[in-house]
């Protein structure tokens, strides 16, 4: 069965950095678009970065462009999110997800059908 397990969250001061990881199993990881999403209390889940299966094409939300970098290691079945210059407004639960087969490519969470349990990121100002 598909499993996605995030790690690397924590508490950091504004301006700091964190690197999130997502270990994938139960499917052919190198065949799927993968993405990072976040959800703050009282807000809708937001797509922040996605990456193509092999060539590494990426799409970022404007809110994180230039600060966050999504990457993947297909040999290790692992997805990463390097987060630099963190701001208080980046505080949220962060999730990795696998895109559904077919459909459009974009940051809409409805295009992603498998989700990890999330890892909390808290940025203090």
mmCIF file of C-alpha atoms in Angstrom:
data_model
loop_
_atom_site.group_PDB
_atom_site.id
_atom_site.type_symbol
_atom_site.label_atom_id
_atom_site.label_comp_id
_atom_site.label_asym_id
_atom_site.label_seq_id
_atom_site.Cartn_x
_atom_site.Cartn_y
_atom_site.Cartn_z
ATOM 1 C CA UNK A 1 0.000 0.000 0.000
ATOM 2 C CA UNK A 2 1.075 3.556 -0.604
ATOM 3 C CA UNK A 3 2.878 5.096 2.350
ATOM 4 C CA UNK A 4 4.273 8.596 2.712
ATOM 5 C CA UNK A 5 6.112 9.532 5.884
ATOM 6 C CA UNK A 6 7.272 13.095 6.490
ATOM 7 C CA UNK A 7 10.039 14.148 8.852
ATOM 8 C CA UNK A 8 12.203 17.151 9.593
ATOM 9 C CA UNK A 9 9.706 19.611 10.989
ATOM 10 C CA UNK A 10 10.316 21.589 14.132
ATOM 11 C CA UNK A 11 10.534 25.013 15.690
ATOM 12 C CA UNK A 12 12.827 27.654 14.226
ATOM 13 C CA UNK A 13 13.267 31.409 14.443
ATOM 14 C CA UNK A 14 12.362 33.683 11.582
ATOM 15 C CA UNK A 15 15.133 33.762 8.999
ATOM 16 C CA UNK A 16 16.164 30.215 9.763
ATOM 17 C CA UNK A 17 16.065 27.067 7.652
ATOM 18 C CA UNK A 18 14.606 23.590 7.787
ATOM 19 C CA UNK A 19 14.745 20.606 5.472
ATOM 20 C CA UNK A 20 11.740 18.330 5.265
ATOM 21 C CA UNK A 21 11.919 14.771 3.962
ATOM 22 C CA UNK A 22 9.198 12.417 2.770
ATOM 23 C CA UNK A 23 9.925 8.696 2.512
ATOM 24 C CA UNK A 24 7.715 6.978 -0.055
ATOM 25 C CA UNK A 25 6.912 3.291 -0.396
ATOM 26 C CA UNK A 26 4.349 0.942 -1.897
ATOM 27 C CA UNK A 27 4.420 2.339 -5.439
ATOM 28 C CA UNK A 28 6.791 3.135 -8.305
ATOM 29 C CA UNK A 29 7.979 6.446 -6.893
ATOM 30 C CA UNK A 30 9.884 7.534 -9.995
ATOM 31 C CA UNK A 31 6.679 7.476 -12.074
ATOM 32 C CA UNK A 32 4.692 10.097 -10.192
ATOM 33 C CA UNK A 33 4.543 13.822 -9.702
ATOM 34 C CA UNK A 34 5.019 14.582 -6.014
ATOM 35 C CA UNK A 35 4.198 17.669 -4.023
ATOM 36 C CA UNK A 36 4.445 19.542 -0.751
ATOM 37 C CA UNK A 37 1.426 21.186 0.782
ATOM 38 C CA UNK A 38 0.734 23.006 4.018
ATOM 39 C CA UNK A 39 -2.216 23.842 6.187
ATOM 40 C CA UNK A 40 -2.333 26.431 8.918
ATOM 41 C CA UNK A 41 -5.061 26.395 11.600
ATOM 42 C CA UNK A 42 -8.322 27.761 10.215
ATOM 43 C CA UNK A 43 -7.002 27.882 6.654
ATOM 44 C CA UNK A 44 -7.400 25.691 3.598
ATOM 45 C CA UNK A 45 -4.667 23.311 2.517
ATOM 46 C CA UNK A 46 -2.265 25.137 0.185
ATOM 47 C CA UNK A 47 -0.060 23.676 -2.524
ATOM 48 C CA UNK A 48 3.437 25.121 -2.255
ATOM 49 C CA UNK A 49 5.670 23.064 -4.559
ATOM 50 C CA UNK A 50 5.429 20.120 -6.920
ATOM 51 C CA UNK A 51 8.032 18.207 -8.929
ATOM 52 C CA UNK A 52 7.809 16.023 -12.026
ATOM 53 C CA UNK A 53 8.695 12.322 -11.955
ATOM 54 C CA UNK A 54 12.136 12.292 -13.544
ATOM 55 C CA UNK A 55 13.228 15.474 -15.327
ATOM 56 C CA UNK A 56 12.700 17.522 -12.200
ATOM 57 C CA UNK A 57 10.392 20.187 -13.549
ATOM 58 C CA UNK A 58 9.026 22.205 -10.657
ATOM 59 C CA UNK A 59 6.161 24.562 -9.875
ATOM 60 C CA UNK A 60 6.105 26.826 -6.819
ATOM 61 C CA UNK A 61 3.522 28.961 -5.129
ATOM 62 C CA UNK A 62 4.355 32.642 -5.226
ATOM 63 C CA UNK A 63 4.438 32.676 -1.422
ATOM 64 C CA UNK A 64 7.522 30.439 -1.302
ATOM 65 C CA UNK A 65 9.224 31.098 -4.639
ATOM 66 C CA UNK A 66 12.897 31.939 -4.146
ATOM 67 C CA UNK A 67 12.918 30.660 -0.559
ATOM 68 C CA UNK A 68 11.883 27.006 -0.810
ATOM 69 C CA UNK A 69 13.341 24.292 -3.050
ATOM 70 C CA UNK A 70 11.665 20.984 -3.809
ATOM 71 C CA UNK A 71 13.807 18.055 -4.912
ATOM 72 C CA UNK A 72 13.660 14.294 -5.126
ATOM 73 C CA UNK A 73 15.976 11.319 -5.019
ATOM 74 C CA UNK A 74 14.384 8.543 -7.054
ATOM 75 C CA UNK A 75 17.054 6.057 -5.974
ATOM 76 C CA UNK A 76 16.055 6.599 -2.342
ATOM 77 C CA UNK A 77 12.308 7.064 -2.938
ATOM 78 C CA UNK A 78 12.521 10.317 -1.026
ATOM 79 C CA UNK A 79 11.105 13.788 -1.546
ATOM 80 C CA UNK A 80 12.680 16.887 0.009
ATOM 81 C CA UNK A 81 11.728 20.461 0.755
ATOM 82 C CA UNK A 82 14.530 22.867 1.638
ATOM 83 C CA UNK A 83 13.044 25.887 3.370
ATOM 84 C CA UNK A 84 15.184 28.997 3.792
ATOM 85 C CA UNK A 85 14.447 32.500 5.053
ATOM 86 C CA UNK A 86 11.492 31.189 7.004
ATOM 87 C CA UNK A 87 8.791 33.609 8.088
ATOM 88 C CA UNK A 88 6.188 33.433 10.826
ATOM 89 C CA UNK A 89 3.520 33.008 8.146
ATOM 90 C CA UNK A 90 5.181 29.749 7.073
ATOM 91 C CA UNK A 91 3.967 28.171 10.323
ATOM 92 C CA UNK A 92 1.750 25.215 9.371
ATOM 93 C CA UNK A 93 1.471 21.469 9.164
ATOM 94 C CA UNK A 94 3.384 20.346 6.072
ATOM 95 C CA UNK A 95 2.304 17.345 4.028
ATOM 96 C CA UNK A 96 3.791 15.458 1.125
ATOM 97 C CA UNK A 97 1.480 13.909 -1.430
ATOM 98 C CA UNK A 98 1.432 11.800 -4.566
ATOM 99 C CA UNK A 99 -0.382 13.109 -7.621
ATOM 100 C CA UNK A 100 -3.210 11.063 -9.071
ATOM 101 C CA UNK A 101 -2.709 9.451 -12.471
ATOM 102 C CA UNK A 102 -3.994 11.732 -15.205
ATOM 103 C CA UNK A 103 -5.567 15.108 -14.707
ATOM 104 C CA UNK A 104 -3.884 18.467 -14.850
ATOM 105 C CA UNK A 105 -0.544 19.471 -13.406
ATOM 106 C CA UNK A 106 -0.672 22.160 -10.770
ATOM 107 C CA UNK A 107 -0.754 22.998 -7.084
ATOM 108 C CA UNK A 108 -4.410 22.107 -6.510
ATOM 109 C CA UNK A 109 -4.583 19.586 -3.658
ATOM 110 C CA UNK A 110 -7.539 17.815 -5.286
ATOM 111 C CA UNK A 111 -5.152 16.421 -7.924
ATOM 112 C CA UNK A 112 -3.292 14.502 -5.214
ATOM 113 C CA UNK A 113 -4.804 11.342 -3.769
ATOM 114 C CA UNK A 114 -2.257 9.983 -1.298
ATOM 115 C CA UNK A 115 -1.026 11.955 1.689
ATOM 116 C CA UNK A 116 1.389 11.596 4.540
ATOM 117 C CA UNK A 117 0.483 12.314 8.149
ATOM 118 C CA UNK A 118 2.221 15.674 8.155
ATOM 119 C CA UNK A 119 5.052 17.320 10.056
ATOM 120 C CA UNK A 120 4.665 20.557 12.015
ATOM 121 C CA UNK A 121 6.751 23.625 11.221
ATOM 122 C CA UNK A 122 6.617 26.517 13.668
ATOM 123 C CA UNK A 123 8.432 29.762 12.927
ATOM 124 C CA UNK A 124 8.732 32.330 15.692
ATOM 125 C CA UNK A 125 9.266 35.984 14.934
#
